[in-house]
Amino acid sequence: MPAFIARRLAQLVPLLLCVSLALFAMLHVGRGDPAMDYLHLSQIPPTDAALAEARRELGLDRPLAVQFGAWLWGAARLDFGTSWVTRRPVLEDLATFLPATLELAGAALLLTVLVGAPLGVV
């Protein structure tokens, strides 16, 4: 049993690396230009100079491999950066909104079990 657990834990590292690479790729393949979105959220007119500054500030002017490395290093240290919307650290926002999210998920799970189990039996 301990060998099985050790083998599963060893498989977790490459799995997390693949998932993070896929997530990073999806974020970069997604719609639009992140620098343009950042400027719109900041209510800054999208001039060429403002776009260049936003790309530099967001690190979008660096090669993708360097961006991924910095993103992965930050995520490993639980440093998810600053929210474009609230201008606060993302981890702080997660800590603020997680209790309400878990409460809502728990209520949905409870309702599903209380309604779904009897209906399944019937």
Tab-separated table of N, CA and C in Angstrom:
chain	number	residue	atom	x	y	z
A	1	MET	N	0.803	-1.195	0.000
A	1	MET	CA	0.000	0.000	0.000
A	1	MET	C	0.856	1.274	0.000
A	2	PRO	N	1.917	1.366	0.831
A	2	PRO	CA	2.749	2.572	0.798
A	2	PRO	C	3.420	2.786	-0.567
A	3	ALA	N	3.773	1.699	-1.246
A	3	ALA	CA	4.388	1.826	-2.564
A	3	ALA	C	3.386	2.391	-3.568
A	4	PHE	N	2.138	1.964	-3.460
A	4	PHE	CA	1.092	2.477	-4.340
A	4	PHE	C	0.897	3.975	-4.124
A	5	ILE	N	0.843	4.391	-2.858
A	5	ILE	CA	0.662	5.816	-2.544
A	5	ILE	C	1.851	6.619	-3.039
A	6	ALA	N	3.060	6.107	-2.841
A	6	ALA	CA	4.264	6.809	-3.303
A	6	ALA	C	4.261	6.936	-4.821
A	7	ARG	N	3.858	5.875	-5.512
A	7	ARG	CA	3.797	5.914	-6.977
A	7	ARG	C	2.771	6.941	-7.455
A	8	ARG	N	1.627	6.985	-6.786
A	8	ARG	CA	0.577	7.957	-7.150
A	8	ARG	C	1.038	9.381	-6.891
A	9	LEU	N	1.711	9.612	-5.775
A	9	LEU	CA	2.221	10.947	-5.485
A	9	LEU	C	3.291	11.365	-6.488
A	10	ALA	N	4.103	10.411	-6.931
A	10	ALA	CA	5.127	10.709	-7.938
A	10	ALA	C	4.477	11.067	-9.278
A	11	GLN	N	3.343	10.466	-9.580
A	11	GLN	CA	2.633	10.786	-10.822
A	11	GLN	C	1.935	12.133	-10.744
A	12	LEU	N	1.724	12.636	-9.545
A	12	LEU	CA	1.032	13.909	-9.368
A	12	LEU	C	1.840	15.083	-9.921
A	13	VAL	N	3.154	15.049	-9.775
A	13	VAL	CA	3.995	16.162	-10.222
A	13	VAL	C	3.898	16.377	-11.734
A	14	PRO	N	4.120	15.344	-12.569
A	14	PRO	CA	3.981	15.593	-14.012
A	14	PRO	C	2.550	15.939	-14.418
A	15	LEU	N	1.570	15.386	-13.722
A	15	LEU	CA	0.179	15.711	-14.023
A	15	LEU	C	-0.091	17.192	-13.772
A	16	LEU	N	0.333	17.691	-12.609
A	16	LEU	CA	0.142	19.108	-12.302
A	16	LEU	C	0.894	19.997	-13.287
A	17	LEU	N	2.071	19.575	-13.705
A	17	LEU	CA	2.839	20.337	-14.683
A	17	LEU	C	2.103	20.386	-16.023
A	18	CYS	N	1.548	19.250	-16.462
A	18	CYS	CA	0.791	19.217	-17.722
A	18	CYS	C	-0.478	20.064	-17.635
A	19	VAL	N	-1.176	19.983	-16.525
A	19	VAL	CA	-2.396	20.769	-16.352
A	19	VAL	C	-2.067	22.258	-16.336
A	20	SER	N	-1.000	22.631	-15.647
A	20	SER	CA	-0.628	24.047	-15.607
A	20	SER	C	-0.194	24.531	-16.984
A	21	LEU	N	0.500	23.700	-17.746
A	21	LEU	CA	0.893	24.079	-19.108
A	21	LEU	C	-0.339	24.241	-19.995
A	22	ALA	N	-1.303	23.336	-19.864
A	22	ALA	CA	-2.537	23.442	-20.653
A	22	ALA	C	-3.319	24.697	-20.270
A	23	LEU	N	-3.399	24.980	-18.983
A	23	LEU	CA	-4.104	26.183	-18.527
A	23	LEU	C	-3.409	27.442	-19.030
A	24	PHE	N	-2.095	27.470	-18.947
A	24	PHE	CA	-1.332	28.621	-19.438
A	24	PHE	C	-1.553	28.812	-20.939
A	25	ALA	N	-1.536	27.711	-21.677
A	25	ALA	CA	-1.756	27.798	-23.127
A	25	ALA	C	-3.160	28.303	-23.443
A	26	MET	N	-4.159	27.819	-22.708
A	26	MET	CA	-5.532	28.277	-22.951
A	26	MET	C	-5.682	29.763	-22.650
A	27	LEU	N	-5.001	30.232	-21.622
A	27	LEU	CA	-5.068	31.652	-21.297
A	27	LEU	C	-4.453	32.508	-22.400
A	28	HIS	N	-3.423	31.991	-23.054
A	28	HIS	CA	-2.754	32.765	-24.098
A	28	HIS	C	-3.391	32.602	-25.476
A	29	VAL	N	-4.152	31.538	-25.664
A	29	VAL	CA	-4.814	31.327	-26.943
A	29	VAL	C	-6.200	31.961	-26.942
A	30	GLY	N	-6.685	32.297	-25.762
A	30	GLY	CA	-8.027	32.851	-25.613
A	30	GLY	C	-8.248	34.109	-26.424
A	31	ARG	N	-9.446	34.621	-26.322
A	31	ARG	CA	-9.839	35.755	-27.144
A	31	ARG	C	-9.088	37.014	-26.761
A	32	GLY	N	-8.800	37.806	-27.761
A	32	GLY	CA	-8.290	39.147	-27.539
A	32	GLY	C	-6.892	39.252	-26.986
A	33	ASP	N	-6.525	40.478	-26.709
A	33	ASP	CA	-5.212	40.825	-26.212
A	33	ASP	C	-5.332	41.151	-24.720
A	34	PRO	N	-4.614	40.432	-23.853
A	34	PRO	CA	-4.712	40.715	-22.418
A	34	PRO	C	-4.339	42.159	-22.082
A	35	ALA	N	-3.394	42.730	-22.809
A	35	ALA	CA	-3.002	44.122	-22.551
A	35	ALA	C	-4.168	45.069	-22.863
A	36	MET	N	-4.893	44.778	-23.932
A	36	MET	CA	-6.052	45.610	-24.291
A	36	MET	C	-7.147	45.467	-23.229
A	37	ASP	N	-7.384	44.235	-22.770
A	37	ASP	CA	-8.370	44.021	-21.705
A	37	ASP	C	-7.970	44.767	-20.443
A	38	TYR	N	-6.682	44.726	-20.119
A	38	TYR	CA	-6.174	45.424	-18.936
A	38	TYR	C	-6.420	46.927	-19.056
A	39	LEU	N	-6.165	47.486	-20.228
A	39	LEU	CA	-6.382	48.920	-20.419
A	39	LEU	C	-7.864	49.282	-20.304
A	40	HIS	N	-8.722	48.438	-20.874
A	40	HIS	CA	-10.163	48.712	-20.781
A	40	HIS	C	-10.640	48.669	-19.328
A	41	LEU	N	-10.171	47.667	-18.567
A	41	LEU	CA	-10.558	47.577	-17.156
A	41	LEU	C	-10.006	48.746	-16.342
A	42	SER	N	-8.843	49.238	-16.753
A	42	SER	CA	-8.234	50.373	-16.057
A	42	SER	C	-8.770	51.705	-16.546
A	43	GLN	N	-9.621	51.679	-17.569
A	43	GLN	CA	-10.190	52.871	-18.185
A	43	GLN	C	-9.101	53.812	-18.694
A	44	ILE	N	-8.091	53.201	-19.332
A	44	ILE	CA	-7.001	53.952	-19.951
A	44	ILE	C	-7.198	53.868	-21.459
A	45	PRO	N	-7.131	54.992	-22.177
A	45	PRO	CA	-7.281	54.949	-23.632
A	45	PRO	C	-6.183	54.075	-24.255
A	46	PRO	N	-6.546	53.160	-25.159
A	46	PRO	CA	-5.572	52.216	-25.719
A	46	PRO	C	-4.698	52.825	-26.825
A	47	THR	N	-3.762	53.665	-26.448
A	47	THR	CA	-2.797	54.194	-27.416
A	47	THR	C	-1.663	53.180	-27.576
A	48	ASP	N	-0.829	53.388	-28.602
A	48	ASP	CA	0.300	52.474	-28.816
A	48	ASP	C	1.248	52.478	-27.618
A	49	ALA	N	1.491	53.649	-27.055
A	49	ALA	CA	2.383	53.747	-25.898
A	49	ALA	C	1.773	53.048	-24.681
A	50	ALA	N	0.471	53.224	-24.479
A	50	ALA	CA	-0.197	52.583	-23.345
A	50	ALA	C	-0.190	51.071	-23.504
A	51	LEU	N	-0.403	50.578	-24.729
A	51	LEU	CA	-0.359	49.128	-24.978
A	51	LEU	C	1.035	48.575	-24.705
A	52	ALA	N	2.065	49.275	-25.170
A	52	ALA	CA	3.441	48.823	-24.941
A	52	ALA	C	3.749	48.795	-23.447
A	53	GLU	N	3.318	49.819	-22.717
A	53	GLU	CA	3.549	49.875	-21.276
A	53	GLU	C	2.786	48.759	-20.562
A	54	ALA	N	1.541	48.504	-20.973
A	54	ALA	CA	0.752	47.434	-20.359
A	54	ALA	C	1.388	46.078	-20.631
A	55	ARG	N	1.869	45.858	-21.843
A	55	ARG	CA	2.527	44.580	-22.163
A	55	ARG	C	3.793	44.403	-21.326
A	56	ARG	N	4.542	45.487	-21.141
A	56	ARG	CA	5.750	45.407	-20.327
A	56	ARG	C	5.383	45.132	-18.864
A	57	GLU	N	4.373	45.842	-18.374
A	57	GLU	CA	3.944	45.689	-16.978
A	57	GLU	C	3.417	44.284	-16.699
A	58	LEU	N	2.688	43.724	-17.655
A	58	LEU	CA	2.120	42.384	-17.482
A	58	LEU	C	3.098	41.278	-17.837
A	59	GLY	N	4.253	41.632	-18.378
A	59	GLY	CA	5.254	40.631	-18.755
A	59	GLY	C	4.959	39.970	-20.083
A	60	LEU	N	4.073	40.555	-20.876
A	60	LEU	CA	3.706	39.957	-22.159
A	60	LEU	C	4.739	40.220	-23.246
A	61	ASP	N	5.743	41.029	-22.931
A	61	ASP	CA	6.787	41.322	-23.903
A	61	ASP	C	7.916	40.286	-23.847
A	62	ARG	N	7.850	39.364	-22.904
A	62	ARG	CA	8.862	38.322	-22.758
A	62	ARG	C	8.462	37.077	-23.550
A	63	PRO	N	9.426	36.205	-23.861
A	63	PRO	CA	9.079	34.954	-24.575
A	63	PRO	C	8.109	34.104	-23.758
A	64	LEU	N	7.318	33.292	-24.460
A	64	LEU	CA	6.301	32.468	-23.788
A	64	LEU	C	6.906	31.531	-22.749
A	65	ALA	N	8.074	30.956	-23.038
A	65	ALA	CA	8.701	30.042	-22.080
A	65	ALA	C	9.057	30.774	-20.789
A	66	VAL	N	9.536	32.007	-20.910
A	66	VAL	CA	9.880	32.803	-19.725
A	66	VAL	C	8.605	33.185	-18.977
A	67	GLN	N	7.561	33.538	-19.712
A	67	GLN	CA	6.276	33.868	-19.076
A	67	GLN	C	5.748	32.672	-18.299
A	68	PHE	N	5.810	31.479	-18.921
A	68	PHE	CA	5.319	30.276	-18.253
A	68	PHE	C	6.132	29.978	-17.004
A	69	GLY	N	7.453	30.100	-17.101
A	69	GLY	CA	8.311	29.855	-15.938
A	69	GLY	C	7.986	30.799	-14.795
A	70	ALA	N	7.808	32.079	-15.103
A	70	ALA	CA	7.477	33.065	-14.063
A	70	ALA	C	6.097	32.776	-13.480
A	71	TRP	N	5.144	32.421	-14.343
A	71	TRP	CA	3.788	32.105	-13.887
A	71	TRP	C	3.797	30.872	-12.981
A	72	LEU	N	4.535	29.835	-13.393
A	72	LEU	CA	4.607	28.598	-12.612
A	72	LEU	C	5.303	28.839	-11.283
A	73	TRP	N	6.373	29.621	-11.291
A	73	TRP	CA	7.098	29.923	-10.052
A	73	TRP	C	6.195	30.706	-9.097
A	74	GLY	N	5.471	31.666	-9.619
A	74	GLY	CA	4.545	32.430	-8.783
A	74	GLY	C	3.440	31.554	-8.213
A	75	ALA	N	2.881	30.677	-9.038
A	75	ALA	CA	1.816	29.787	-8.568
A	75	ALA	C	2.338	28.818	-7.507
A	76	ALA	N	3.571	28.348	-7.661
A	76	ALA	CA	4.149	27.440	-6.668
A	76	ALA	C	4.332	28.140	-5.327
A	77	ARG	N	4.550	29.457	-5.345
A	77	ARG	CA	4.706	30.230	-4.112
A	77	ARG	C	3.392	30.854	-3.652
A	78	LEU	N	2.281	30.478	-4.311
A	78	LEU	CA	0.946	31.022	-4.036
A	78	LEU	C	0.897	32.532	-4.259
A	79	ASP	N	1.702	33.011	-5.204
A	79	ASP	CA	1.687	34.417	-5.594
A	79	ASP	C	0.998	34.485	-6.954
A	80	PHE	N	-0.297	34.786	-6.939
A	80	PHE	CA	-1.074	34.803	-8.165
A	80	PHE	C	-1.180	36.197	-8.768
A	81	GLY	N	-0.401	37.119	-8.249
A	81	GLY	CA	-0.380	38.465	-8.805
A	81	GLY	C	-1.484	39.341	-8.229
A	82	THR	N	-1.758	40.419	-8.959
A	82	THR	CA	-2.750	41.398	-8.543
A	82	THR	C	-3.935	41.342	-9.487
A	83	SER	N	-5.126	41.401	-8.936
A	83	SER	CA	-6.343	41.383	-9.740
A	83	SER	C	-6.443	42.655	-10.567
A	84	TRP	N	-6.798	42.523	-11.829
A	84	TRP	CA	-6.963	43.685	-12.700
A	84	TRP	C	-8.205	44.466	-12.300
A	85	VAL	N	-9.159	43.793	-11.704
A	85	VAL	CA	-10.439	44.429	-11.389
A	85	VAL	C	-10.405	45.083	-10.010
A	86	THR	N	-10.026	44.325	-8.992
A	86	THR	CA	-10.078	44.861	-7.631
A	86	THR	C	-8.796	45.549	-7.203
A	87	ARG	N	-7.706	45.354	-7.947
A	87	ARG	CA	-6.395	45.946	-7.638
A	87	ARG	C	-5.830	45.437	-6.305
A	88	ARG	N	-6.293	44.260	-5.875
A	88	ARG	CA	-5.779	43.628	-4.664
A	88	ARG	C	-5.106	42.319	-5.061
A	89	PRO	N	-4.270	41.749	-4.178
A	89	PRO	CA	-3.683	40.447	-4.487
A	89	PRO	C	-4.778	39.397	-4.710
A	90	VAL	N	-4.588	38.562	-5.707
A	90	VAL	CA	-5.586	37.543	-6.053
A	90	VAL	C	-5.785	36.574	-4.881
A	91	LEU	N	-4.723	36.236	-4.184
A	91	LEU	CA	-4.848	35.317	-3.052
A	91	LEU	C	-5.742	35.917	-1.963
A	92	GLU	N	-5.644	37.230	-1.772
A	92	GLU	CA	-6.510	37.911	-0.802
A	92	GLU	C	-7.976	37.827	-1.235
A	93	ASP	N	-8.237	38.013	-2.530
A	93	ASP	CA	-9.608	37.882	-3.039
A	93	ASP	C	-10.113	36.452	-2.894
A	94	LEU	N	-9.235	35.480	-3.160
A	94	LEU	CA	-9.629	34.078	-2.991
A	94	LEU	C	-10.007	33.796	-1.539
A	95	ALA	N	-9.213	34.295	-0.610
A	95	ALA	CA	-9.506	34.078	0.807
A	95	ALA	C	-10.806	34.770	1.212
A	96	THR	N	-11.105	35.893	0.589
A	96	THR	CA	-12.324	36.630	0.909
A	96	THR	C	-13.566	35.903	0.406
A	97	PHE	N	-13.498	35.405	-0.829
A	97	PHE	CA	-14.689	34.844	-1.465
A	97	PHE	C	-14.823	33.338	-1.311
A	98	LEU	N	-13.783	32.644	-0.867
A	98	LEU	CA	-13.847	31.187	-0.742
A	98	LEU	C	-14.900	30.711	0.256
A	99	PRO	N	-15.042	31.323	1.435
A	99	PRO	CA	-16.073	30.828	2.364
A	99	PRO	C	-17.484	30.857	1.777
A	100	ALA	N	-17.841	31.928	1.087
A	100	ALA	CA	-19.179	31.997	0.480
A	100	ALA	C	-19.322	30.956	-0.624
A	101	THR	N	-18.267	30.747	-1.377
A	101	THR	CA	-18.300	29.740	-2.446
A	101	THR	C	-18.491	28.347	-1.866
A	102	LEU	N	-17.757	28.032	-0.812
A	102	LEU	CA	-17.888	26.718	-0.182
A	102	LEU	C	-19.269	26.537	0.451
A	103	GLU	N	-19.805	27.601	1.021
A	103	GLU	CA	-21.150	27.532	1.598
A	103	GLU	C	-22.186	27.240	0.509
A	104	LEU	N	-22.066	27.914	-0.602
A	104	LEU	CA	-22.985	27.692	-1.722
A	104	LEU	C	-22.841	26.279	-2.283
A	105	ALA	N	-21.607	25.814	-2.429
A	105	ALA	CA	-21.378	24.456	-2.940
A	105	ALA	C	-21.921	23.418	-1.963
A	106	GLY	N	-21.726	23.648	-0.664
A	106	GLY	CA	-22.249	22.717	0.338
A	106	GLY	C	-23.764	22.660	0.328
A	107	ALA	N	-24.407	23.827	0.205
A	107	ALA	CA	-25.870	23.860	0.152
A	107	ALA	C	-26.372	23.141	-1.095
A	108	ALA	N	-25.694	23.328	-2.222
A	108	ALA	CA	-26.102	22.644	-3.455
A	108	ALA	C	-25.930	21.133	-3.317
A	109	LEU	N	-24.833	20.712	-2.704
A	109	LEU	CA	-24.600	19.283	-2.508
A	109	LEU	C	-25.658	18.690	-1.574
A	110	LEU	N	-25.957	19.380	-0.495
A	110	LEU	CA	-26.971	18.909	0.443
A	110	LEU	C	-28.334	18.801	-0.229
A	111	LEU	N	-28.705	19.813	-0.973
A	111	LEU	CA	-29.985	19.796	-1.682
A	111	LEU	C	-30.026	18.660	-2.706
A	112	THR	N	-28.918	18.459	-3.396
A	112	THR	CA	-28.854	17.377	-4.380
A	112	THR	C	-29.044	16.016	-3.717
A	113	VAL	N	-28.383	15.813	-2.584
A	113	VAL	CA	-28.501	14.532	-1.884
A	113	VAL	C	-29.901	14.362	-1.314
A	114	LEU	N	-30.440	15.410	-0.705
A	114	LEU	CA	-31.772	15.295	-0.085
A	114	LEU	C	-32.878	15.112	-1.116
A	115	VAL	N	-32.731	15.677	-2.283
A	115	VAL	CA	-33.765	15.530	-3.313
A	115	VAL	C	-33.442	14.377	-4.239
A	116	GLY	N	-32.170	14.250	-4.619
A	116	GLY	CA	-31.784	13.248	-5.613
A	116	GLY	C	-31.861	11.820	-5.109
A	117	ALA	N	-31.455	11.581	-3.866
A	117	ALA	CA	-31.489	10.227	-3.339
A	117	ALA	C	-32.912	9.683	-3.241
A	118	PRO	N	-33.854	10.426	-2.667
A	118	PRO	CA	-35.232	9.902	-2.647
A	118	PRO	C	-35.826	9.721	-4.058
A	119	LEU	N	-35.530	10.656	-4.940
A	119	LEU	CA	-36.048	10.498	-6.306
A	119	LEU	C	-35.411	9.290	-7.002
A	120	GLY	N	-34.156	9.029	-6.700
A	120	GLY	CA	-33.497	7.855	-7.261
A	120	GLY	C	-34.092	6.546	-6.752
A	121	VAL	N	-34.483	6.551	-5.503
A	121	VAL	CA	-35.100	5.358	-4.925
A	121	VAL	C	-36.483	5.132	-5.536
A	122	VAL	N	-37.230	6.220	-5.696
A	122	VAL	CA	-38.597	6.129	-6.270
A	122	VAL	C	-38.482	5.693	-7.706
